[in-house]
Amino acid sequence: MAVREIIKLPDKRLRLKSEPVKQIDASIRKLVDDMFETMYKAPGIGLAAIQIGIPKRVITLDLSKKEQDHAPRVFINPEITWHSEERAKFEEGCLSIPEYYEEVERPTAVKVRYLDLAGKKHEIDAKGLLATCLQHEIDHINGVLFIDHISKLKRDRVIKKFVKAAKENAAKKVEA
Ligand code: NI
């Protein structure tokens, strides 16, 4: 296992549409291991493979509150097959947009079809935090970020801030 670098706004790879996993082989199992290690280290509750620069439709989640209750979950080729008409606002953040939080309105419940690591098909009903996280991560594999769901004014402001930070970082690297 290895902790991988999490790519950040404005990295263009975050806008890629990830490819479906065709075969769950050793490389996918290694990817999932690395995603969990990276996610726990961050720490975060969800990660999409593209956030470590791999454009494959793989998501890891762990919504457990305490470390001793770790409940790792993997979703391969996840698809939203139904969403509720009812919507609600939750504050969201993202490991690729660190230290920025904003309320996002989404359907309160979804049905998600996916494969587990053994290649077995599942369909689950998700609501509350699980529904929000699954929608946030499925957005990632479609090249969508949570800031796409907020006002243009707020989105432009946060993008500008991260573009500026990336430029300053690049300048520092040149100096070093
Ligand atoms: Ni995210």
XYZ file of N, CA and C and ligand atoms in Angstrom:
529
model
N 0.840 -1.197 0.000
C 0.000 0.000 0.000
C 0.870 1.240 0.000
N 0.335 2.292 -0.533
C 1.101 3.533 -0.583
C 0.155 4.719 -0.521
N 0.606 5.745 0.188
C -0.150 6.998 0.189
C 0.194 7.724 -1.095
N -0.826 8.096 -1.859
C -0.600 8.785 -3.137
C -0.930 10.268 -2.986
N -0.400 11.050 -3.893
C -0.656 12.480 -3.843
C -2.083 12.765 -4.321
N -2.793 13.593 -3.583
C -4.154 13.972 -3.983
C -4.058 15.217 -4.858
N -4.610 15.129 -6.065
C -4.538 16.281 -6.961
C -5.585 17.323 -6.540
N -5.246 18.572 -6.775
C -6.088 19.666 -6.267
C -6.530 20.595 -7.382
N -7.599 21.303 -7.117
C -8.038 22.386 -7.975
C -6.833 23.308 -8.199
N -6.515 23.804 -9.396
C -7.259 23.700 -10.652
C -6.725 22.594 -11.581
N -6.173 21.512 -11.054
C -5.652 20.420 -11.890
C -6.736 19.950 -12.876
N -6.395 19.994 -14.162
C -7.390 19.696 -15.210
C -7.872 18.249 -15.177
N -7.055 17.349 -14.611
C -7.468 15.940 -14.552
C -8.768 15.771 -13.765
N -9.042 16.706 -12.838
C -10.287 16.622 -12.055
C -11.519 16.761 -12.944
N -11.323 17.237 -14.180
C -12.440 17.417 -15.111
C -12.598 16.250 -16.088
N -11.750 15.233 -15.962
C -11.852 14.061 -16.849
C -13.050 13.201 -16.470
N -13.641 12.576 -17.502
C -14.667 11.570 -17.242
C -13.931 10.242 -17.127
N -14.035 9.595 -15.979
C -13.285 8.354 -15.750
C -13.862 7.195 -16.552
N -12.995 6.246 -16.864
C -13.369 5.065 -17.658
C -13.910 3.951 -16.758
N -14.895 3.190 -17.248
C -15.364 2.038 -16.460
C -14.241 1.013 -16.262
N -14.296 0.306 -15.143
C -13.360 -0.794 -14.889
C -13.884 -1.999 -15.663
N -13.016 -2.576 -16.512
C -13.463 -3.721 -17.321
C -13.212 -5.023 -16.587
N -12.098 -5.063 -15.869
C -11.746 -6.298 -15.171
C -11.182 -5.945 -13.797
N -11.702 -6.595 -12.765
C -11.205 -6.312 -11.429
C -10.009 -7.235 -11.169
N -8.830 -6.708 -11.466
C -7.612 -7.523 -11.353
C -6.709 -6.975 -10.247
N -5.480 -7.471 -10.214
C -4.546 -7.071 -9.150
C -4.282 -5.567 -9.172
N -4.275 -4.970 -10.369
C -3.997 -3.532 -10.433
C -5.136 -2.718 -9.804
N -6.366 -3.200 -9.948
C -7.512 -2.515 -9.326
C -7.479 -2.711 -7.808
N -7.129 -3.933 -7.374
C -7.045 -4.171 -5.925
C -5.961 -3.293 -5.293
N -4.851 -3.138 -6.002
C -3.760 -2.274 -5.516
C -4.227 -0.810 -5.483
N -4.941 -0.405 -6.528
C -5.480 0.959 -6.583
C -6.381 1.220 -5.371
N -7.271 0.259 -5.070
C -8.201 0.405 -3.946
C -7.434 0.487 -2.623
N -6.422 -0.361 -2.449
C -5.579 -0.302 -1.239
C -4.955 1.080 -1.084
N -4.399 1.578 -2.161
C -3.753 2.893 -2.122
C -4.767 4.000 -1.840
N -5.963 3.853 -2.404
C -7.005 4.870 -2.172
C -7.403 4.901 -0.701
N -7.572 3.718 -0.087
C -7.919 3.701 1.343
C -6.807 4.325 2.172
N -5.565 3.943 1.882
C -4.456 4.473 2.675
C -4.386 6.000 2.530
N -4.573 6.482 1.315
C -4.528 7.926 1.037
C -5.689 8.641 1.725
N -6.878 8.018 1.648
C -8.085 8.621 2.234
C -7.989 8.700 3.763
N -7.522 7.629 4.402
C -7.415 7.626 5.864
C -6.362 8.617 6.344
N -5.265 8.706 5.572
C -4.176 9.599 5.967
C -4.614 11.057 5.870
N -5.493 11.370 4.905
C -5.804 12.782 4.590
C -6.214 13.650 5.796
N -7.151 13.293 6.680
C -8.115 12.211 6.557
C -9.369 12.702 5.837
N -10.024 11.724 5.156
C -11.276 12.055 4.483
C -12.217 10.874 4.583
N -13.500 11.098 4.225
C -14.479 10.013 4.315
C -14.792 9.409 2.951
N -14.317 10.054 1.880
C -14.568 9.522 0.543
C -13.483 9.945 -0.418
N -13.232 9.088 -1.408
C -12.211 9.418 -2.412
C -12.583 8.744 -3.731
N -12.362 9.456 -4.821
C -12.536 8.876 -6.156
C -11.143 8.706 -6.755
N -10.972 7.655 -7.567
C -9.638 7.339 -8.110
C -9.012 8.521 -8.848
N -9.849 9.325 -9.515
C -9.290 10.457 -10.275
C -8.589 11.450 -9.337
N -8.965 11.445 -8.055
C -8.316 12.372 -7.123
C -6.857 12.000 -6.849
N -6.478 10.761 -7.213
C -5.045 10.435 -7.175
C -4.548 10.273 -8.622
N -5.286 10.865 -9.548
C -4.835 10.941 -10.941
C -5.134 9.729 -11.792
N -5.974 8.806 -11.284
C -6.300 7.587 -12.040
C -7.747 7.682 -12.547
N -7.917 7.837 -13.885
C -9.274 8.031 -14.407
C -10.068 6.740 -14.570
N -10.293 6.058 -13.449
C -11.111 4.846 -13.452
C -12.277 5.043 -12.500
N -13.396 4.355 -12.821
C -14.611 4.572 -12.037
C -14.584 3.732 -10.757
N -13.791 4.192 -9.811
C -13.627 3.521 -8.523
C -13.746 4.569 -7.415
N -14.526 4.211 -6.381
C -14.760 5.105 -5.243
C -14.517 4.339 -3.948
N -13.868 4.991 -2.986
C -13.769 4.413 -1.645
C -14.494 5.356 -0.685
N -15.134 4.743 0.330
C -15.839 5.517 1.352
C -15.633 4.857 2.699
N -15.620 5.668 3.734
C -15.717 5.142 5.096
C -16.362 6.228 5.948
N -17.616 5.992 6.325
C -18.363 7.021 7.052
C -18.348 6.772 8.558
N -17.535 5.807 9.020
C -17.498 5.527 10.463
C -16.873 6.709 11.190
N -17.384 6.941 12.403
C -16.934 8.112 13.156
C -15.571 7.877 13.808
N -15.345 6.679 14.295
C -14.111 6.423 15.040
C -13.231 5.420 14.304
N -11.937 5.556 14.545
C -10.970 4.709 13.857
C -11.182 3.224 14.159
N -11.567 2.925 15.403
C -11.727 1.506 15.763
C -12.929 0.852 15.070
N -13.835 1.685 14.543
C -15.012 1.121 13.853
C -14.873 1.191 12.344
N -13.666 1.246 11.829
C -13.458 1.367 10.384
C -14.428 0.496 9.583
N -15.081 1.107 8.615
C -16.023 0.374 7.761
C -15.736 0.741 6.305
N -14.633 0.223 5.750
C -14.273 0.581 4.379
C -15.269 0.025 3.361
N -15.657 0.857 2.401
C -16.580 0.419 1.361
C -16.024 0.830 0.001
N -16.136 -0.097 -0.969
C -15.635 0.154 -2.323
C -16.806 0.095 -3.300
N -16.838 1.030 -4.228
C -17.887 1.068 -5.255
C -17.190 1.135 -6.611
N -17.360 0.082 -7.398
C -16.753 0.040 -8.728
C -17.844 0.242 -9.777
N -17.564 1.092 -10.758
C -18.541 1.454 -11.794
C -19.908 1.835 -11.211
N -19.927 2.700 -10.190
C -21.216 3.053 -9.567
C -22.066 3.916 -10.496
N -23.374 3.685 -10.401
C -24.337 4.432 -11.223
C -25.542 4.779 -10.368
N -26.007 5.991 -10.479
C -27.237 6.377 -9.789
C -28.405 5.936 -10.668
N -29.246 5.031 -10.142
C -30.350 4.499 -10.948
C -31.683 5.174 -10.593
N -31.692 5.904 -9.485
C -32.896 6.615 -9.051
C -32.484 7.689 -8.055
N -33.178 8.828 -8.088
C -32.980 9.797 -7.000
C -34.311 10.380 -6.580
N -34.389 10.772 -5.331
C -35.637 11.301 -4.789
C -35.914 12.691 -5.352
N -37.191 13.067 -5.339
C -37.561 14.441 -5.718
C -37.174 15.389 -4.590
N -37.269 14.860 -3.374
C -36.930 15.673 -2.207
C -35.440 16.002 -2.210
N -35.135 17.259 -1.907
C -33.734 17.682 -1.881
C -33.434 18.332 -0.542
N -32.155 18.329 -0.177
C -31.761 18.973 1.080
C -30.344 19.526 0.935
N -30.030 20.470 1.811
C -28.705 21.089 1.784
C -27.818 20.506 2.868
N -26.590 20.168 2.483
C -25.585 19.722 3.449
C -24.303 20.476 3.153
N -23.523 20.727 4.177
C -22.229 21.352 3.957
C -21.255 20.291 3.433
N -20.597 20.596 2.319
C -19.640 19.649 1.738
C -18.249 20.259 1.672
N -17.268 19.361 1.658
C -15.889 19.743 1.447
C -15.305 18.709 0.511
N -14.048 18.880 0.111
C -13.437 17.950 -0.839
C -11.926 17.968 -0.638
N -11.325 16.778 -0.648
C -9.870 16.696 -0.456
C -9.116 17.379 -1.596
N -9.770 17.570 -2.734
C -9.127 18.243 -3.865
C -9.340 19.762 -3.837
N -10.153 20.211 -2.863
C -10.395 21.656 -2.685
C -10.256 21.924 -1.181
N -9.048 21.712 -0.636
C -8.883 21.690 0.820
C -9.311 22.995 1.506
N -9.853 22.796 2.699
C -10.250 23.894 3.578
C -11.303 24.820 2.981
N -12.127 24.299 2.089
C -13.240 25.084 1.565
C -14.513 24.274 1.771
N -15.487 24.887 2.406
C -16.737 24.197 2.703
C -17.898 25.077 2.269
N -18.903 24.436 1.690
C -20.060 25.207 1.254
C -21.283 24.284 1.235
N -22.444 24.880 1.442
C -23.674 24.086 1.405
C -24.032 23.749 -0.039
N -24.395 22.472 -0.240
C -24.777 21.988 -1.570
C -26.149 21.326 -1.441
N -27.032 21.645 -2.389
C -28.354 21.015 -2.381
C -28.363 19.834 -3.340
N -28.800 18.685 -2.834
C -28.868 17.465 -3.662
C -30.106 16.664 -3.256
N -30.479 15.670 -4.089
C -31.535 14.744 -3.664
C -31.158 14.094 -2.326
N -32.161 13.892 -1.455
C -31.869 13.341 -0.124
C -31.642 11.826 -0.167
N -32.165 11.154 -1.212
C -32.014 9.701 -1.298
C -31.696 9.288 -2.737
N -30.879 8.259 -2.872
C -30.543 7.726 -4.201
C -30.472 6.198 -4.136
N -30.654 5.589 -5.294
C -30.344 4.162 -5.452
C -29.071 4.115 -6.281
N -28.121 3.294 -5.858
C -26.848 3.200 -6.569
C -26.548 1.741 -6.892
N -26.233 1.499 -8.159
C -25.846 0.166 -8.609
C -24.333 0.184 -8.777
N -23.664 -0.879 -8.344
C -22.196 -0.906 -8.423
C -21.700 -2.344 -8.306
N -20.411 -2.525 -8.515
C -19.766 -3.818 -8.306
C -18.886 -3.727 -7.065
N -18.782 -4.824 -6.328
C -17.818 -4.846 -5.224
C -16.482 -5.373 -5.767
N -15.506 -5.503 -4.865
C -14.159 -5.901 -5.301
C -14.110 -7.314 -5.862
N -15.130 -8.119 -5.512
C -15.177 -9.484 -6.035
C -15.920 -9.520 -7.374
N -16.392 -8.347 -7.837
C -17.097 -8.282 -9.114
C -18.576 -8.569 -8.993
N -19.067 -8.657 -7.739
C -20.475 -8.951 -7.520
C -21.309 -7.677 -7.651
N -22.489 -7.811 -8.314
C -23.369 -6.655 -8.508
C -24.202 -6.371 -7.270
N -24.362 -5.094 -6.963
C -25.214 -4.684 -5.846
C -26.046 -3.488 -6.279
N -27.192 -3.303 -5.594
C -27.921 -2.041 -5.722
C -28.363 -1.670 -4.313
N -27.993 -0.458 -3.876
C -28.344 -0.059 -2.513
C -29.199 1.200 -2.524
N -29.990 1.314 -1.436
C -30.744 2.544 -1.182
C -29.918 3.348 -0.205
N -29.615 4.566 -0.577
C -28.808 5.403 0.314
C -29.580 6.669 0.643
N -29.450 7.098 1.889
C -30.017 8.407 2.263
C -29.053 9.082 3.226
N -29.355 10.339 3.552
C -28.515 11.072 4.500
C -27.082 11.209 4.011
N -26.136 11.061 4.941
C -24.717 11.268 4.621
C -24.229 10.339 3.502
N -24.679 9.071 3.542
C -24.250 8.121 2.507
C -24.707 8.585 1.119
N -25.948 9.065 1.025
C -26.466 9.542 -0.270
C -25.671 10.755 -0.750
N -25.373 11.654 0.157
C -24.603 12.855 -0.203
C -23.210 12.465 -0.686
N -22.529 11.598 0.074
C -21.162 11.216 -0.286
C -21.126 10.474 -1.613
N -22.071 9.556 -1.810
C -22.078 8.817 -3.080
C -22.289 9.768 -4.256
N -23.183 10.734 -4.097
C -23.409 11.685 -5.193
C -22.170 12.543 -5.434
N -21.519 12.963 -4.350
C -20.288 13.775 -4.466
C -19.196 12.986 -5.201
N -19.014 11.716 -4.832
C -17.935 10.907 -5.437
C -18.288 10.489 -6.869
N -19.558 10.184 -7.120
C -19.957 9.825 -8.492
C -19.795 11.049 -9.395
N -20.061 12.245 -8.862
C -19.759 13.471 -9.613
C -18.283 13.476 -10.037
N -17.390 13.151 -9.087
C -15.947 13.170 -9.392
C -15.615 12.305 -10.604
N -16.179 11.095 -10.681
C -15.802 10.218 -11.799
C -16.433 10.689 -13.113
N -17.346 11.676 -13.015
C -17.886 12.303 -14.223
C -17.256 13.673 -14.479
N -16.209 13.993 -13.731
C -15.512 15.268 -13.937
C -16.225 16.468 -13.334
N -17.123 16.199 -12.385
C -17.909 17.273 -11.757
C -17.429 17.460 -10.311
N -17.354 18.712 -9.884
C -16.924 19.024 -8.519
C -18.082 19.646 -7.738
N -18.019 19.575 -6.399
C -19.166 20.097 -5.630
C -19.351 21.590 -5.835
N -18.278 22.287 -6.189
C -18.411 23.735 -6.425
C -19.218 24.036 -7.692
N -19.434 23.018 -8.524
C -20.288 23.215 -9.710
C -21.759 23.370 -9.306
N -22.064 22.986 -8.063
C -23.462 23.062 -7.599
C -23.731 24.323 -6.779
N -22.733 25.196 -6.639
C -22.946 26.427 -5.865
C -23.057 27.619 -6.832
N -23.257 28.801 -6.314
C -23.447 29.957 -7.207
C -22.166 30.241 -7.982
N -22.318 30.824 -9.164
C -21.161 31.125 -10.011
C -20.224 32.093 -9.294
N -20.791 33.011 -8.575
C -19.990 33.995 -7.840
C -19.050 33.305 -6.850
N -19.620 32.397 -6.069
C -18.816 31.676 -5.067
C -17.801 30.758 -5.748
N -18.253 30.095 -6.832
C -17.366 29.167 -7.546
C -16.175 29.916 -8.146
N -16.451 31.038 -8.824
C -15.368 31.812 -9.434
C -14.372 32.268 -8.376
N -14.897 32.641 -7.211
C -14.036 33.128 -6.132
C -13.089 32.015 -5.642
N -13.638 30.803 -5.438
C -12.791 29.720 -4.920
C -11.797 29.254 -5.995
N -12.220 29.213 -7.263
C -11.297 28.800 -8.334
C -10.140 29.795 -8.415
N -10.459 31.069 -8.347
C -9.442 32.128 -8.418
C -8.411 31.945 -7.290
N -8.913 31.655 -6.113
C -8.044 31.475 -4.947
C -7.076 30.300 -5.159
N -7.605 29.184 -5.699
C -6.762 27.995 -5.900
C -5.796 28.181 -7.080
N -6.201 28.915 -8.102
C -5.301 29.195 -9.235
C -4.122 30.027 -8.730
N -4.428 31.004 -7.898
C -3.391 31.884 -7.328
C -2.421 31.058 -6.462
N -2.978 30.186 -5.614
C -2.147 29.357 -4.733
C -1.247 28.435 -5.555
N -1.789 27.878 -6.651
C -1.004 26.968 -7.503
C 0.149 27.729 -8.155
N -0.099 28.964 -8.577
C 0.948 29.786 -9.198
C 2.044 30.095 -8.191
N 1.635 30.433 -6.984
C 2.622 30.744 -5.935
C 3.478 29.523 -5.613
N 2.833 28.360 -5.591
C 3.544 27.107 -5.326
C 4.562 26.802 -6.417
N 4.140 26.997 -7.684
C 5.018 26.746 -8.824
C 6.212 27.683 -8.758
N 5.980 28.945 -8.375
C 7.066 29.925 -8.266
C 8.058 29.500 -7.204
N 7.525 28.984 -6.082
C 8.397 28.521 -4.997
C 9.294 27.380 -5.461
N 8.716 26.471 -6.271
C 9.485 25.325 -6.766
C 10.621 25.793 -7.662
N 10.379 26.820 -8.463
C 11.403 27.342 -9.362
C 12.541 27.970 -8.551
N 12.185 28.661 -7.500
C 13.184 29.312 -6.645
C 14.054 28.298 -5.918
N 13.460 27.160 -5.539
C 14.167 26.194 -4.690
C 15.298 25.472 -5.431
Ni -14.383 15.441 -3.393
